[in-house]
XYZ file of C-alpha atoms in Angstrom:
605
model
C 32.225 0.295 23.249
C 34.434 2.796 23.423
C 35.274 2.324 19.797
C 31.400 2.232 18.755
C 31.152 5.928 20.978
C 33.923 7.800 18.954
C 32.283 5.941 15.853
C 35.232 3.343 14.658
C 33.194 0.946 13.565
C 35.076 -1.016 11.582
C 37.515 -1.169 14.455
C 34.467 -2.295 17.005
C 33.211 -4.660 14.543
C 36.271 -6.500 14.475
C 36.696 -6.740 17.945
C 32.556 -7.109 18.485
C 33.074 -10.263 15.940
C 35.698 -12.260 18.479
C 33.754 -11.475 21.416
C 30.482 -12.675 19.917
C 31.608 -15.925 18.013
C 29.329 -18.143 17.512
C 29.608 -20.267 20.336
C 25.842 -20.785 21.765
C 26.563 -21.622 24.827
C 27.476 -17.748 25.528
C 23.883 -16.930 25.321
C 23.376 -19.325 28.409
C 26.910 -18.407 30.860
C 27.185 -15.114 29.764
C 24.740 -12.529 30.767
C 26.029 -9.493 28.838
C 25.737 -12.062 25.862
C 22.855 -10.147 24.381
C 24.042 -6.616 24.719
C 27.431 -7.561 23.016
C 25.316 -9.460 19.806
C 23.454 -5.983 19.725
C 25.751 -3.934 19.793
C 27.578 -6.191 16.978
C 24.476 -5.997 14.731
C 24.579 -1.787 15.608
C 28.249 -1.744 14.610
C 27.676 -4.081 11.412
C 25.308 -1.587 9.996
C 26.828 2.009 10.955
C 30.031 0.017 8.846
C 27.419 -0.353 5.932
C 27.706 -4.336 6.530
C 23.301 -4.723 6.322
C 23.407 -7.725 5.243
C 25.483 -9.452 8.215
C 23.706 -7.190 10.319
C 20.028 -8.307 9.195
C 22.127 -12.062 9.996
C 23.054 -10.828 13.716
C 19.703 -9.779 14.614
C 18.298 -12.708 13.397
C 20.201 -14.609 16.030
C 19.222 -11.942 18.714
C 15.546 -11.943 17.554
C 15.909 -16.279 18.199
C 17.320 -15.752 21.836
C 14.571 -12.808 22.515
C 11.865 -13.333 20.379
C 9.494 -11.105 22.163
C 11.975 -8.091 22.652
C 9.935 -4.919 20.903
C 13.575 -3.253 20.312
C 14.800 -6.064 18.466
C 11.743 -6.484 16.273
C 11.768 -2.789 15.646
C 15.500 -2.707 15.136
C 14.638 -5.800 12.730
C 12.490 -3.917 10.442
C 14.773 -1.103 10.066
C 17.248 -3.164 8.744
C 14.933 -4.841 6.194
C 13.773 -0.798 4.959
C 17.566 0.262 4.648
C 17.659 -0.393 0.527
C 18.354 -3.179 -1.503
C 20.653 -5.915 0.605
C 22.029 -8.991 1.114
C 19.085 -11.143 2.756
C 20.549 -13.962 5.311
C 19.730 -17.262 2.892
C 19.029 -19.531 5.750
C 15.571 -20.916 7.330
C 16.398 -19.421 10.560
C 16.537 -15.668 9.052
C 12.528 -16.767 7.327
C 11.043 -18.531 10.277
C 12.370 -15.020 12.118
C 11.212 -12.348 9.283
C 7.468 -14.813 8.956
C 7.147 -14.138 13.207
C 7.688 -10.379 13.181
C 6.238 -9.556 10.139
C 3.017 -11.346 11.281
C 2.615 -8.362 13.578
C 2.987 -5.601 11.552
C 1.968 -3.939 8.186
C 3.684 -6.220 5.817
C 2.655 -4.101 2.473
C 6.359 -2.160 2.691
C 8.203 -5.495 2.977
C 5.989 -7.610 0.340
C 9.719 -7.440 -2.127
C 11.740 -8.219 0.714
C 9.523 -10.902 1.607
C 9.715 -11.960 -2.239
C 13.289 -12.438 -2.642
C 13.776 -13.941 1.239
C 11.614 -16.647 -0.894
C 13.262 -17.168 -3.859
C 16.620 -17.373 -1.076
C 14.095 -21.001 0.008
C 15.672 -23.560 -3.098
C 12.294 -25.906 -2.227
C 10.149 -23.138 -2.828
C 12.114 -21.504 -5.931
C 12.010 -24.793 -7.602
C 8.245 -24.537 -7.759
C 8.193 -20.846 -8.790
C 10.628 -21.228 -11.688
C 8.355 -24.262 -13.183
C 5.523 -21.985 -12.964
C 7.235 -18.974 -14.435
C 8.240 -21.778 -17.432
C 5.037 -21.487 -18.281
C 3.208 -24.608 -19.519
C -0.007 -25.382 -17.524
C -0.080 -28.631 -18.515
C 3.141 -29.458 -16.560
C 1.723 -26.929 -13.874
C -1.514 -29.391 -13.422
C 0.515 -32.584 -13.260
C 2.793 -30.793 -10.851
C -0.210 -29.682 -8.415
C -1.189 -33.511 -9.155
C 1.674 -34.857 -8.099
C 2.991 -32.891 -4.848
C 5.419 -31.074 -6.464
C 4.317 -27.735 -5.819
C 3.085 -28.814 -2.083
C 6.584 -27.129 -0.982
C 5.430 -23.752 -2.324
C 1.749 -23.995 -0.594
C 2.617 -24.859 2.801
C 5.379 -22.067 2.785
C 3.710 -20.042 5.759
C 5.995 -16.888 4.630
C 4.290 -17.122 1.803
C 0.992 -17.968 3.024
C 1.387 -14.557 4.682
C 2.269 -12.649 1.779
C -0.649 -13.289 -0.074
C -3.470 -12.517 2.591
C -1.258 -9.269 3.828
C -0.351 -7.429 0.602
C 0.554 -6.739 -3.091
C 2.720 -8.256 -4.319
C 4.862 -5.681 -6.845
C 6.959 -8.093 -9.171
C 5.589 -9.426 -11.840
C 7.180 -12.905 -11.685
C 5.100 -12.817 -8.944
C 1.651 -12.545 -10.671
C 2.727 -14.852 -13.567
C 3.128 -17.503 -11.720
C 0.017 -16.818 -9.045
C -1.641 -16.599 -12.550
C -0.091 -20.378 -13.905
C -0.773 -21.294 -10.269
C -4.717 -20.281 -9.945
C -5.663 -21.956 -13.426
C -3.500 -25.144 -12.337
C -6.049 -25.174 -8.879
C -9.347 -24.165 -11.140
C -8.462 -27.216 -13.719
C -7.944 -29.834 -11.429
C -10.611 -29.197 -9.701
C -13.000 -28.714 -12.725
C -11.972 -32.256 -13.419
C -12.075 -33.832 -10.373
C -14.932 -32.106 -8.864
C -17.497 -35.359 -10.012
C -16.461 -36.266 -6.479
C -16.556 -33.744 -3.702
C -13.570 -36.739 -1.495
C -10.758 -36.191 -4.991
C -11.419 -32.554 -5.082
C -10.088 -32.162 -1.144
C -6.123 -30.757 -1.435
C -6.432 -31.652 2.354
C -5.565 -29.060 5.038
C -2.253 -27.478 3.802
C -3.924 -27.218 0.317
C -7.245 -24.988 1.442
C -4.985 -22.955 3.256
C -3.494 -21.918 0.197
C -6.256 -21.523 -2.046
C -7.961 -19.579 0.481
C -4.866 -17.468 0.707
C -4.380 -16.557 -2.173
C -8.065 -16.256 -3.270
C -7.440 -13.400 -0.497
C -4.938 -12.513 -2.280
C -6.975 -11.749 -5.789
C -9.640 -9.941 -3.649
C -6.918 -7.760 -2.471
C -5.740 -7.088 -5.723
C -9.027 -7.066 -6.905
C -8.628 -9.949 -9.418
C -7.044 -7.717 -11.704
C -5.028 -10.578 -12.807
C -5.640 -11.662 -16.268
C -7.752 -14.654 -17.409
C -8.339 -16.863 -20.476
C -11.969 -17.904 -21.802
C -10.813 -21.509 -20.419
C -11.483 -20.367 -17.013
C -13.833 -17.605 -17.786
C -16.251 -20.618 -18.506
C -15.282 -22.615 -15.670
C -15.601 -19.860 -13.416
C -19.380 -19.194 -15.447
C -20.366 -22.638 -14.596
C -19.124 -22.146 -10.874
C -21.127 -19.694 -10.858
C -24.207 -21.278 -11.438
C -23.977 -24.161 -9.587
C -23.286 -21.941 -6.281
C -26.298 -19.875 -7.424
C -28.514 -22.842 -8.263
C -27.161 -24.186 -4.167
C -27.685 -21.013 -2.426
C -29.340 -23.301 0.258
C -27.037 -25.407 1.249
C -23.393 -22.738 1.668
C -22.879 -25.014 5.198
C -22.289 -27.906 3.114
C -18.759 -28.931 2.594
C -19.018 -29.170 -1.618
C -20.197 -25.791 -1.704
C -17.718 -23.935 0.028
C -15.446 -25.951 -1.485
C -16.732 -24.770 -5.435
C -16.902 -20.866 -3.292
C -13.238 -21.247 -3.147
C -12.226 -21.445 -6.337
C -14.409 -19.495 -7.780
C -13.157 -16.660 -5.206
C -9.735 -17.242 -7.472
C -11.146 -15.526 -10.065
C -14.645 -13.103 -8.805
C -16.058 -12.086 -5.430
C -18.663 -13.474 -3.389
C -19.886 -10.218 -3.303
C -21.001 -11.055 -7.114
C -23.445 -14.063 -5.913
C -26.988 -13.207 -6.381
C -28.890 -12.809 -2.445
C -25.058 -12.153 -1.603
C -26.548 -10.080 1.409
C -28.319 -13.141 2.951
C -25.122 -15.670 2.351
C -22.774 -13.301 3.890
C -24.209 -11.234 6.253
C -25.031 -13.672 9.187
C -23.011 -14.669 11.314
C -21.921 -18.329 11.218
C -19.672 -20.651 12.466
C -20.161 -23.079 9.540
C -17.147 -21.059 7.153
C -14.018 -23.035 6.588
C -11.805 -21.771 8.432
C -9.754 -20.932 5.097
C -12.952 -19.043 4.660
C -13.188 -16.453 6.871
C -10.594 -13.833 6.503
C -12.239 -13.511 3.454
C -16.032 -13.465 4.479
C -15.311 -10.979 6.802
C -13.929 -8.787 4.146
C -17.345 -9.230 2.505
C -19.300 -8.867 5.310
C -17.042 -5.487 6.006
C -18.300 -4.434 1.815
C -21.551 -5.400 2.584
C -22.630 -3.101 6.127
C -20.237 -0.528 3.929
C -23.259 -0.574 1.320
C -25.341 0.215 3.686
C -23.892 3.051 5.504
C -23.342 4.650 2.565
C -26.872 6.218 2.919
C -26.186 7.494 6.332
C -23.122 9.849 4.924
C -24.051 13.614 5.069
C -23.562 15.902 1.917
C -21.688 19.311 2.834
C -22.783 20.691 -0.895
C -23.776 18.761 -3.892
C -21.496 17.628 -6.923
C -20.639 20.787 -8.905
C -20.273 20.433 -13.070
C -19.022 17.518 -15.382
C -15.533 16.611 -14.934
C -16.257 16.157 -10.916
C -19.268 14.063 -11.313
C -17.092 12.023 -12.999
C -14.320 11.192 -10.737
C -17.240 11.681 -8.057
C -18.634 8.032 -10.091
C -14.453 6.819 -10.737
C -14.221 6.570 -6.794
C -17.590 5.502 -6.087
C -16.811 2.119 -8.339
C -13.584 2.276 -7.351
C -12.716 3.957 -3.842
C -9.095 2.314 -2.799
C -6.875 1.740 -0.775
C -9.148 -0.671 1.089
C -6.091 -0.270 3.980
C -5.533 -3.054 6.889
C -2.981 -0.909 8.821
C -2.444 2.208 10.360
C 1.776 2.008 9.378
C 3.177 4.539 11.468
C 4.269 4.432 14.865
C 2.983 6.821 16.567
C 3.790 9.256 19.730
C 0.687 11.763 19.612
C 2.325 14.953 19.763
C 1.720 19.026 19.149
C 1.312 19.718 15.561
C 3.953 22.257 16.317
C 6.238 19.181 17.115
C 5.240 17.361 14.228
C 5.879 20.116 11.801
C 9.412 20.349 13.052
C 9.755 17.152 12.431
C 9.869 17.796 8.414
C 10.007 21.400 8.308
C 12.676 22.292 10.853
C 12.314 26.735 11.814
C 9.150 27.024 10.900
C 7.739 30.184 12.619
C 3.769 29.266 13.646
C 1.204 30.802 15.385
C 1.193 30.226 19.398
C -1.878 27.425 18.323
C -0.160 25.531 17.171
C 0.731 24.145 20.505
C -2.464 22.944 21.072
C -5.250 21.046 19.554
C -5.475 22.507 16.036
C -8.440 21.750 13.819
C -7.762 20.002 10.606
C -9.284 19.933 7.136
C -8.432 17.036 5.341
C -9.754 18.209 0.995
C -10.124 14.387 -0.831
C -9.937 11.882 2.101
C -10.630 9.075 0.057
C -10.713 5.763 2.646
C -9.377 7.506 5.678
C -5.689 6.652 5.744
C -4.486 10.204 5.606
C -7.234 11.422 8.593
C -6.912 8.416 10.819
C -2.855 8.626 10.485
C -3.206 12.237 11.537
C -5.412 12.247 14.176
C -3.085 9.669 15.979
C -0.437 11.319 15.324
C -1.106 15.220 16.660
C -3.184 16.595 18.919
C -6.686 17.972 17.166
C -9.796 20.003 17.460
C -11.823 20.233 15.321
C -11.379 17.748 12.591
C -13.445 18.120 9.089
C -11.978 14.982 6.254
C -14.472 15.655 2.537
C -14.457 13.236 0.359
C -16.607 13.301 -3.299
C -17.518 9.144 -3.009
C -19.550 8.421 -0.522
C -18.215 4.517 -0.991
C -14.815 5.748 0.143
C -15.872 7.241 2.705
C -18.657 4.942 4.004
C -14.819 2.724 4.287
C -13.277 5.312 6.028
C -15.587 5.871 8.680
C -15.290 1.708 9.778
C -12.012 1.879 9.811
C -12.430 5.203 12.313
C -14.629 3.008 14.258
C -12.046 0.381 14.388
C -9.043 2.673 15.393
C -11.473 4.462 18.117
C -11.751 7.505 16.704
C -15.534 7.452 15.031
C -15.602 11.085 17.209
C -12.528 12.642 16.187
C -12.680 12.709 12.644
C -16.302 14.666 11.137
C -16.085 12.470 6.973
C -19.038 14.684 4.956
C -19.213 14.077 1.556
C -18.277 17.397 -0.790
C -17.393 18.952 -3.320
C -14.128 21.329 -2.479
C -15.171 23.680 -5.597
C -18.338 24.927 -4.088
C -16.940 25.353 -0.401
C -16.122 28.899 -1.677
C -18.939 30.737 1.430
C -17.845 27.684 3.982
C -17.524 29.487 7.340
C -15.239 27.750 9.022
C -11.417 28.444 8.964
C -8.468 25.514 9.710
C -5.325 26.021 11.179
C -4.102 22.731 8.976
C -5.326 21.659 5.587
C -4.523 18.743 3.695
C -5.201 17.983 -0.190
C -3.054 14.292 -1.370
C -3.346 14.362 -4.839
C -7.077 15.771 -4.885
C -6.292 19.056 -6.647
C -4.694 17.702 -9.923
C -7.917 15.629 -10.238
C -9.990 18.914 -10.318
C -11.679 20.729 -13.646
C -9.558 23.788 -12.604
C -6.827 23.236 -9.916
C -6.463 26.385 -8.642
C -9.787 27.797 -8.584
C -10.278 24.922 -6.038
C -6.655 25.587 -4.859
C -7.886 29.180 -4.341
C -10.807 28.200 -2.263
C -8.631 25.996 -0.050
C -6.086 29.215 0.164
C -9.460 30.746 2.060
C -10.559 28.186 4.979
C -6.849 28.568 5.958
C -6.091 30.798 9.329
C -3.446 33.233 8.450
C -0.192 31.310 9.421
C -1.824 28.392 9.034
C -0.037 25.424 6.850
C -1.294 23.567 4.031
C -0.294 20.095 2.786
C -0.393 19.445 -0.564
C 0.568 17.011 -3.377
C 0.587 17.446 -6.668
C 1.849 15.110 -9.671
C 5.076 15.698 -11.127
C 5.479 16.155 -15.149
C 8.751 15.244 -15.659
C 8.059 12.021 -12.764
C 4.841 10.416 -14.813
C 5.773 10.604 -18.523
C 5.254 6.873 -19.099
C 1.783 6.960 -17.647
C 1.400 10.148 -20.233
C 2.392 7.911 -22.805
C 0.163 5.326 -21.490
C -2.827 7.733 -20.778
C -2.663 8.774 -24.652
C -2.613 5.180 -25.484
C -5.708 4.813 -24.032
C -7.657 8.097 -25.656
C -6.690 6.817 -28.846
C -7.983 3.589 -28.589
C -10.980 4.613 -26.870
C -10.638 2.474 -24.325
C -13.041 2.421 -20.803
C -12.848 1.814 -17.931
C -14.242 -1.524 -17.573
C -12.977 -4.150 -15.467
C -12.189 -6.781 -18.715
C -10.284 -3.641 -20.685
C -8.276 -3.411 -17.436
C -7.140 -6.251 -17.217
C -6.509 -7.210 -20.896
C -4.363 -3.685 -20.961
C -2.442 -5.120 -18.009
C -1.849 -8.299 -19.340
C -0.609 -6.532 -22.674
C 2.210 -4.454 -20.880
C 3.278 -7.674 -18.941
C 3.747 -9.254 -22.094
C 5.799 -6.833 -23.536
C 3.221 -5.722 -26.311
C 4.029 -2.107 -25.287
C 7.126 -2.124 -24.591
C 7.561 1.532 -24.136
C 5.433 1.076 -21.079
C 7.634 -1.512 -18.835
C 8.322 1.094 -16.031
C 4.306 1.183 -14.700
C 5.421 -2.701 -13.799
C 7.581 -0.715 -10.840
C 4.417 0.940 -9.302
C 2.432 -0.621 -6.842
C -0.443 0.859 -8.410
C -0.121 -1.626 -11.078
C -1.413 -4.915 -9.016
C -4.914 -3.803 -7.643
C -6.994 -2.553 -10.325
C -8.967 0.044 -8.537
C -5.042 1.740 -8.731
C -4.417 0.948 -11.551
C -7.297 3.090 -12.878
C -6.354 5.491 -10.951
C -2.978 5.222 -12.433
C -3.775 5.083 -16.128
C -7.909 5.642 -16.403
C -8.486 8.594 -14.111
C -11.403 10.458 -15.630
C -9.391 13.476 -15.284
C -5.471 14.512 -14.366
C -3.323 17.830 -14.592
C 0.369 17.239 -14.223
C 2.754 20.347 -13.027
C 6.556 21.221 -13.111
C 8.074 23.195 -10.080
C 8.319 26.730 -12.191
C 4.196 26.092 -12.926
C 3.544 25.566 -9.340
C 5.941 28.529 -8.050
C 3.742 31.302 -10.403
C 0.722 29.420 -8.439
C 1.530 29.910 -5.700
C 2.549 33.753 -5.922
C -0.766 34.216 -7.137
C -2.553 32.562 -3.927
C -0.216 34.269 -1.653
C 0.900 31.361 0.159
C 5.113 30.712 1.045
C 6.980 27.686 0.252
C 8.413 25.904 3.148
C 10.383 23.048 1.675
C 9.146 19.463 -0.085
C 8.227 16.330 2.619
C 7.828 12.630 1.784
C 10.853 12.370 -0.378
C 12.450 8.459 0.696
C 15.602 9.161 2.967
C 18.109 8.788 0.427
C 16.579 11.360 -1.836
C 16.903 13.896 0.824
C 20.429 13.073 1.426
C 21.238 13.444 -2.392
C 19.623 16.656 -2.461
C 21.397 17.981 0.356
C 24.876 16.938 -0.872
C 23.821 18.511 -4.248
C 22.438 22.061 -2.234
C 24.267 21.981 1.009
C 23.599 25.658 1.048
C 19.965 24.607 1.366
C 19.643 22.018 4.417
C 16.128 22.263 4.989
C 15.213 22.558 1.257
C 13.557 25.612 1.107
C 14.253 26.611 -2.123
C 11.833 25.929 -4.735
C 14.330 26.751 -7.495
C 16.723 24.282 -6.064
C 13.938 21.868 -6.222
C 13.680 22.635 -10.042
C 17.312 21.613 -10.638
C 16.960 18.337 -8.630
C 14.676 17.460 -10.548
C 16.322 18.699 -14.040
C 19.236 16.419 -12.734
C 16.282 13.439 -11.669
C 13.674 13.130 -13.300
C 11.813 10.549 -11.188
C 12.532 11.939 -8.084
C 8.895 13.398 -8.128
C 7.414 10.053 -9.045
C 5.266 10.217 -5.855
C 4.184 13.282 -6.214
C 5.813 16.656 -5.259
C 4.630 16.617 -1.561
C 4.303 20.759 -0.877
C 4.127 22.043 2.725
C 3.351 25.718 2.327
C 2.307 28.516 4.547
C -0.748 31.096 4.888
C 1.354 35.056 5.651
C 0.110 36.285 8.895
C 1.051 39.479 11.172
C 4.484 38.179 12.708
C 5.604 38.001 9.023
């Protein structure tokens, strides 16, 4: 281990490879084998061999499957960039085991790449990607898609995350239609329509995936007609939901439409029932939660009225399309003081004494609650006020707060930022992520929030970058020129046109995760109102508002390292002019928005 302590990782790798070997008997005979294998994986990682480090970490997890530290290191390696994934059934089993216990949204592309390494899965995927629908139906009937449909890692992916890859969407679209056509052709007899337990699991998972995307995947006229017939059959038999044939029809209908679209859905899904088939139960629970949220919207207190036409348009958009419908708070939490937490991304920050204890926080534009719920689990908070225009978003936020045991920790209220002038409360910390740039006058709203910030207080603001959103600008211009409205049908058609290559200049949108969910796609290119900024513009606004720029937050580690390499004299990123130069070199750097850390002057300054 001397070589490791002296950071001679190449030498440590050679030595530990000889010690660890591949003799499985060493696991039983040598009590320190696990420590040696862990050291070998670490040496490989430090030496830049991420793929082989993953392979060794896989061996370690097969020995110690429940070790939380080993699992954590495995996940860190998965996030290390575009690495060569081990091509083995053992790796895929370990990947499934680890990810089944965490939020998989950050690992969707890794899972998809790993599935591509499975020869049987990949053969089925390529068949679907051929685009030959008759061939897909024939393959389904002959069981040639069974290897794909029974793959546990694939089913986990469908139920747990969007898959931001065009080729997977194309394959899923073809599979969905093949399932529907096969059912429609054989539905005259219930027995022939049953695909077996494994088949039902895949149909249920695929229906769940389409629910997660909000049915973003396009459909043709044939599919629309069959789904319309299915809906009529379901509504004609509303008294028979416990019947296997009715639930089968519901499963296929759910590949294309939510059960909440059915007449009298409340009486169908709200009552607790043990009669739902296991493959439908996760989706039924989602619908039950949505129905409960609809009831709770009326109970949300309003702090202000909604002011102006733009505010009303934005409010309506998020009532119709609240997002994200998140399930897991992805951050591993260790509760800190606000001072400690801020120091993790803004070192050297001088703060009032109050930041060493519970701080009062305002989140302006909390959406569906992920930010306030995550933040209250990370730092010591006192009063926490979370505001949003959309009651539908707030209802989801309140449900998730109850789920995390935080119902009393956060005060969710409906409010318009532009109507908060004169509000009496003052806050130590204000967050406004992705909200100011949707106001009619962003600077006026920013000024109101600044007035609500205590002297010495911190404001975290996220704003769209003009440079990083040029593809979005082109999409918005095309939408405006054609007067397209954000109806589900129009948005699906536009998405499919982009996927089909009809708008070559918009292909970069396929790399955005937001493209793969209908509400997120609406927010991305169909938003009612959007402003974008350059860093020189932001610098001028900060001078007007008397706010001090501290640093940027939220950038991926490789971009942070790139900044430090370019501006070694400013390792903490405190110079906004340097960031402007950085963006000139790397225009896509702030594709996820500028993450501004700001401070209001105080007497200590």
